[in-house]
GROMACS .gro file of C-alpha atoms in nm:
model
  254
    1MET     CA    1  -6.010  -0.679  -3.642
    2THR     CA    2  -6.246  -0.729  -3.416
    3ASP     CA    3  -6.430  -0.381  -3.250
    4TYR     CA    4  -6.444  -0.455  -2.872
    5ASN     CA    5  -6.616  -0.128  -2.845
    6ALA     CA    6  -6.906  -0.244  -3.008
    7LEU     CA    7  -6.935  -0.590  -2.818
    8PRO     CA    8  -6.893  -0.566  -2.449
    9GLU     CA    9  -6.966  -0.960  -2.349
   10GLN     CA   10  -6.699  -1.029  -2.554
   11ARG     CA   11  -6.438  -0.797  -2.416
   12GLN     CA   12  -6.568  -0.857  -2.051
   13ALA     CA   13  -6.494  -1.293  -2.136
   14LEU     CA   14  -6.128  -1.142  -2.275
   15ILE     CA   15  -6.079  -0.945  -1.968
   16HIS     CA   16  -6.186  -1.244  -1.755
   17GLN     CA   17  -5.997  -1.556  -1.925
   18MET     CA   18  -5.710  -1.224  -1.879
   19LEU     CA   19  -5.749  -1.272  -1.507
   20ILE     CA   20  -5.787  -1.655  -1.531
   21ASP     CA   21  -5.439  -1.668  -1.658
   22THR     CA   22  -5.230  -1.437  -1.506
   23GLY     CA   23  -5.479  -1.341  -1.192
   24ARG     CA   24  -5.427  -0.977  -1.212
   25VAL     CA   25  -5.544  -0.742  -1.487
   26ILE     CA   26  -5.392  -0.311  -1.513
   27GLY     CA   27  -5.673  -0.106  -1.666
   28VAL     CA   28  -5.453   0.096  -1.828
   29ASP     CA   29  -5.271  -0.218  -2.048
   30VAL     CA   30  -5.572  -0.347  -2.094
   31ALA     CA   31  -5.772  -0.036  -2.260
   32ARG     CA   32  -5.510  -0.043  -2.467
   33GLN     CA   33  -5.467  -0.317  -2.582
   34LEU     CA   34  -5.830  -0.382  -2.679
   35GLY     CA   35  -5.814  -0.014  -2.799
   36VAL     CA   36  -6.122   0.114  -2.612
   37SER     CA   37  -6.138   0.380  -2.286
   38GLU     CA   38  -5.987   0.338  -1.997
   39HIS     CA   39  -6.361   0.471  -1.922
   40THR     CA   40  -6.490   0.158  -2.048
   41ILE     CA   41  -6.232  -0.102  -1.890
   42ARG     CA   42  -6.329   0.030  -1.547
   43ARG     CA   43  -6.736  -0.011  -1.622
   44ASP     CA   44  -6.639  -0.392  -1.772
   45LEU     CA   45  -6.435  -0.429  -1.446
   46GLN     CA   46  -6.753  -0.319  -1.226
   47GLU     CA   47  -6.943  -0.557  -1.391
   48LEU     CA   48  -6.727  -0.877  -1.362
   49ALA     CA   49  -6.725  -0.783  -0.987
   50ARG     CA   50  -7.051  -0.723  -0.934
   51LYS     CA   51  -7.086  -1.088  -1.109
   52GLY     CA   52  -6.854  -1.254  -0.853
   53LEU     CA   53  -6.593  -1.302  -1.108
   54CYS     CA   54  -6.345  -1.082  -0.999
   55LYS     CA   55  -6.241  -0.800  -0.707
   56LYS     CA   56  -6.161  -0.439  -0.819
   57VAL     CA   57  -5.840  -0.312  -0.666
   58TYR     CA   58  -5.658   0.036  -0.710
   59GLY     CA   59  -5.600   0.042  -1.149
   60GLY     CA   60  -5.737  -0.252  -1.233
   61ALA     CA   61  -5.863  -0.615  -1.081
   62VAL     CA   62  -5.747  -0.979  -0.944
   63SER     CA   63  -5.956  -1.324  -1.003
   64GLN     CA   64  -6.214  -1.378  -0.764
   65LEU     CA   65  -6.048  -1.533  -0.378
   66LYS     CA   66  -6.191  -1.935  -0.442
   67GLN     CA   67  -6.334  -2.025  -0.142
   68SER     CA   68  -6.144  -2.201   0.128
   69ALA     CA   69  -6.085  -2.533   0.127
   70SER     CA   70  -6.132  -2.742   0.487
   71PHE     CA   71  -5.802  -2.703   0.636
   72GLU     CA   72  -5.759  -3.082   0.588
   73THR     CA   73  -5.822  -3.098   0.208
   74ARG     CA   74  -5.586  -2.851   0.210
   75VAL     CA   75  -5.311  -3.056   0.387
   76ALA     CA   76  -5.292  -3.220   0.089
   77GLN     CA   77  -5.307  -3.019  -0.196
   78ASN     CA   78  -4.958  -2.891  -0.328
   79VAL     CA   79  -4.732  -3.109  -0.103
   80GLU     CA   80  -4.432  -3.096  -0.307
   81GLU     CA   81  -4.448  -2.696  -0.359
   82LYS     CA   82  -4.516  -2.631   0.021
   83GLU     CA   83  -4.241  -2.842   0.168
   84GLN     CA   84  -3.984  -2.651  -0.039
   85VAL     CA   85  -4.090  -2.326   0.128
   86ALA     CA   86  -4.165  -2.505   0.437
   87ARG     CA   87  -3.773  -2.589   0.444
   88ARG     CA   88  -3.667  -2.245   0.388
   89CYS     CA   89  -3.892  -2.119   0.652
   90ALA     CA   90  -3.767  -2.326   0.930
   91GLN     CA   91  -3.414  -2.266   0.779
   92MET     CA   92  -3.478  -1.891   0.921
   93ILE     CA   93  -3.569  -1.940   1.293
   94LYS     CA   94  -3.331  -1.839   1.499
   95PRO     CA   95  -3.199  -1.971   1.780
   96ASP     CA   96  -3.287  -1.938   2.179
   97SER     CA   97  -3.634  -1.740   2.054
   98CYS     CA   98  -3.970  -1.696   2.083
   99ILE     CA   99  -4.187  -1.773   1.782
  100PHE     CA  100  -4.533  -1.784   1.683
  101ILE     CA  101  -4.650  -1.982   1.445
  102ASP     CA  102  -5.014  -1.961   1.283
  103SER     CA  103  -5.265  -2.173   1.129
  104GLY     CA  104  -5.168  -2.339   0.780
  105SER     CA  105  -5.084  -2.647   0.611
  106THR     CA  106  -4.771  -2.505   0.506
  107TYR     CA  107  -4.617  -2.440   0.846
  108LEU     CA  108  -4.759  -2.766   0.948
  109LEU     CA  109  -4.460  -2.941   0.705
  110MET     CA  110  -4.256  -2.669   0.845
  111VAL     CA  111  -4.247  -2.851   1.178
  112ASN     CA  112  -4.123  -3.132   1.032
  113PHE     CA  113  -3.787  -2.916   0.957
  114ILE     CA  114  -3.730  -2.763   1.310
  115PRO     CA  115  -3.423  -2.907   1.422
  116HIS     CA  116  -3.526  -3.104   1.786
  117GLU     CA  117  -3.208  -2.976   1.940
  118MET     CA  118  -3.245  -2.585   1.871
  119GLU     CA  119  -3.437  -2.453   2.224
  120LEU     CA  120  -3.706  -2.233   2.100
  121THR     CA  121  -4.003  -2.112   2.227
  122ILE     CA  122  -4.333  -2.211   1.994
  123VAL     CA  123  -4.647  -2.021   2.048
  124THR     CA  124  -4.963  -2.137   1.786
  125ASN     CA  125  -5.344  -2.142   1.774
  126SER     CA  126  -5.338  -2.458   1.572
  127PRO     CA  127  -5.423  -2.797   1.782
  128GLN     CA  128  -5.214  -2.968   1.462
  129ILE     CA  129  -4.953  -2.789   1.472
  130ALA     CA  130  -4.936  -2.816   1.857
  131ALA     CA  131  -4.992  -3.196   1.869
  132ALA     CA  132  -4.732  -3.198   1.626
  133LEU     CA  133  -4.456  -3.017   1.849
  134SER     CA  134  -4.553  -3.191   2.130
  135SER     CA  135  -4.290  -3.454   2.133
  136ARG     CA  136  -4.037  -3.180   2.165
  137LYS     CA  137  -3.815  -3.208   2.484
  138ASN     CA  138  -3.610  -2.850   2.424
  139GLY     CA  139  -3.786  -2.462   2.533
  140GLU     CA  140  -4.134  -2.467   2.512
  141LEU     CA  141  -4.488  -2.538   2.363
  142ILE     CA  142  -4.735  -2.300   2.393
  143MET     CA  143  -5.086  -2.389   2.261
  144LEU     CA  144  -5.376  -2.065   2.271
  145GLY     CA  145  -5.650  -2.158   2.393
  146GLY     CA  146  -6.014  -2.069   2.224
  147LYS     CA  147  -6.311  -2.169   1.969
  148VAL     CA  148  -6.163  -2.378   1.696
  149ASN     CA  149  -6.275  -2.280   1.361
  150PRO     CA  150  -6.266  -2.590   1.163
  151LEU     CA  151  -6.214  -2.390   0.841
  152VAL     CA  152  -5.928  -2.184   0.950
  153GLY     CA  153  -5.783  -2.527   1.171
  154SER     CA  154  -5.714  -2.263   1.480
  155ALA     CA  155  -5.859  -2.149   1.766
  156LEU     CA  156  -6.043  -1.745   1.717
  157GLY     CA  157  -6.209  -1.487   1.874
  158SER     CA  158  -6.137  -1.269   2.188
  159GLU     CA  159  -6.025  -1.489   2.469
  160THR     CA  160  -5.722  -1.622   2.217
  161VAL     CA  161  -5.668  -1.224   2.087
  162ASN     CA  162  -5.625  -1.160   2.524
  163GLN     CA  163  -5.379  -1.452   2.538
  164LEU     CA  164  -5.165  -1.308   2.259
  165ARG     CA  165  -5.161  -0.967   2.366
  166ASN     CA  166  -4.968  -1.097   2.654
  167MET     CA  167  -4.661  -1.225   2.451
  168LEU     CA  168  -4.415  -1.082   2.279
  169PHE     CA  169  -4.229  -1.251   1.964
  170ASP     CA  170  -3.919  -1.258   1.801
  171GLN     CA  171  -4.015  -1.411   1.462
  172ALA     CA  172  -4.378  -1.500   1.346
  173PHE     CA  173  -4.463  -1.680   1.078
  174ILE     CA  174  -4.807  -1.571   0.928
  175GLY     CA  175  -5.085  -1.770   0.773
  176VAL     CA  176  -5.165  -1.625   0.402
  177CYS     CA  177  -5.515  -1.643   0.224
  178GLY     CA  178  -5.447  -1.378  -0.057
  179LEU     CA  179  -5.105  -1.138  -0.128
  180ASP     CA  180  -5.132  -0.881  -0.302
  181PRO     CA  181  -4.908  -0.602  -0.475
  182GLN     CA  182  -5.192  -0.349  -0.430
  183ALA     CA  183  -5.402  -0.495  -0.126
  184GLY     CA  184  -5.151  -0.665   0.044
  185LEU     CA  185  -5.183  -0.967   0.287
  186SER     CA  186  -5.572  -1.094   0.339
  187ALA     CA  187  -5.772  -1.327   0.533
  188ALA     CA  188  -6.076  -1.512   0.440
  189TYR     CA  189  -6.235  -1.482   0.759
  190TYR     CA  190  -6.296  -1.149   1.000
  191ASP     CA  191  -6.176  -1.368   1.327
  192ASP     CA  192  -5.881  -1.505   1.150
  193ALA     CA  193  -5.800  -1.112   0.995
  194CYS     CA  194  -5.860  -1.008   1.337
  195PHE     CA  195  -5.608  -1.235   1.547
  196LYS     CA  196  -5.301  -1.226   1.248
  197LYS     CA  197  -5.351  -0.798   1.325
  198GLU     CA  198  -5.247  -0.882   1.643
  199VAL     CA  199  -4.971  -1.092   1.555
  200PHE     CA  200  -4.849  -0.864   1.380
  201ASN     CA  201  -4.871  -0.598   1.698
  202GLN     CA  202  -4.667  -0.863   1.883
  203SER     CA  203  -4.343  -0.925   1.687
  204ASN     CA  204  -4.056  -0.769   1.579
  205GLU     CA  205  -4.065  -0.994   1.203
  206VAL     CA  206  -4.318  -1.108   1.034
  207ILE     CA  207  -4.212  -1.383   0.801
  208ALA     CA  208  -4.537  -1.480   0.557
  209ALA     CA  209  -4.505  -1.832   0.357
  210VAL     CA  210  -4.641  -1.877  -0.012
  211THR     CA  211  -4.710  -2.082  -0.269
  212ALA     CA  212  -4.822  -1.976  -0.628
  213ASP     CA  213  -5.215  -2.002  -0.599
  214LYS     CA  214  -5.202  -1.694  -0.343
  215ILE     CA  215  -5.043  -1.456  -0.568
  216SER     CA  216  -5.249  -1.158  -0.643
  217GLN     CA  217  -5.550  -1.281  -0.490
  218VAL     CA  218  -5.749  -1.091  -0.240
  219ALA     CA  219  -5.909  -1.210   0.007
  220ARG     CA  220  -6.211  -1.020   0.210
  221TYR     CA  221  -6.036  -0.861   0.509
  222LYS     CA  222  -5.758  -0.681   0.474
  223VAL     CA  223  -5.442  -0.782   0.713
  224ALA     CA  224  -5.212  -0.589   0.643
  225GLY     CA  225  -5.028  -0.377   0.331
  226CYS     CA  226  -4.698  -0.492   0.196
  227GLU     CA  227  -4.474  -0.290   0.365
  228GLU     CA  228  -4.552  -0.424   0.677
  229ILE     CA  229  -4.438  -0.750   0.608
  230ASP     CA  230  -4.018  -0.808   0.639
  231ILE     CA  231  -4.010  -1.135   0.464
  232VAL     CA  232  -4.212  -1.353   0.209
  233VAL     CA  233  -4.134  -1.728   0.122
  234ALA     CA  234  -4.242  -1.808  -0.182
  235SER     CA  235  -4.167  -2.103  -0.427
  236THR     CA  236  -3.984  -2.113  -0.750
  237GLN     CA  237  -4.276  -2.135  -0.914
  238THR     CA  238  -4.461  -1.790  -0.740
  239PRO     CA  239  -4.460  -1.525  -0.990
  240THR     CA  240  -4.287  -1.255  -0.762
  241HIS     CA  241  -4.195  -1.043  -1.088
  242THR     CA  242  -4.563  -0.867  -1.012
  243PHE     CA  243  -4.484  -0.761  -0.685
  244ARG     CA  244  -4.158  -0.553  -0.872
  245HIS     CA  245  -4.313  -0.212  -0.795
  246THR     CA  246  -4.269  -0.278  -0.415
  247ASN     CA  247  -4.039  -0.309  -0.131
  248LEU     CA  248  -4.130  -0.629   0.004
  249ARG     CA  249  -3.846  -0.918   0.038
  250PHE     CA  250  -3.872  -1.237  -0.117
  251GLU     CA  251  -3.660  -1.558   0.003
  252VAL     CA  252  -3.737  -1.742  -0.315
  253ALA     CA  253  -3.691  -2.172  -0.193
  254GLU     CA  254  -3.476  -2.350  -0.364
   0.00000   0.00000   0.00000
């Protein structure tokens, strides 16, 4: 039987592999599994975090969020899974309402499933989404202006936020970089996180579309806690069981 008390490198390598496999570790569970103290595991997680291999959260750690690819690259990734989620999101849109659609490759696909005859006011800060919606004859399309961040694929900054503050949304479809039971919804860029927080403030109902790769991930900037999100639309591949101790409502796209 391996004595993990005496083998810190092997112990940390094993914990790192657990993070790769599951995206999250709970300190007390790992300590019990390896036969070491919780204090030892906390030190291990601190060392892994220092190396950039994980992010510490209350009670354990989650895997380090990978650097976000460009918007154009993300559009071509996991298309089948994203279409599954996008279709379900479109089905949740309420007729004769004012909705906000955040930037995101899943939401760009969602545009294809919004009925053309549905009367809507659609607001977005994504040039790609605005272009995809430009042929709609019913309702209004409003494109928020500002400096475009090419990695996020949207207009951001103080000017964009000021425009947003003059609007109220029946529904908002918010973009997700990471979603974790403890850390909530997070974003990779500061301007994007600030913008998303304002969207929460201006919306009656916030819906977040997530694919499996976003779960148990924590980006640099917190946007909102799980309790602030009204609905999460997830694919069948998404491990929603990790949120069983939260009150988060999941709609699993079939």
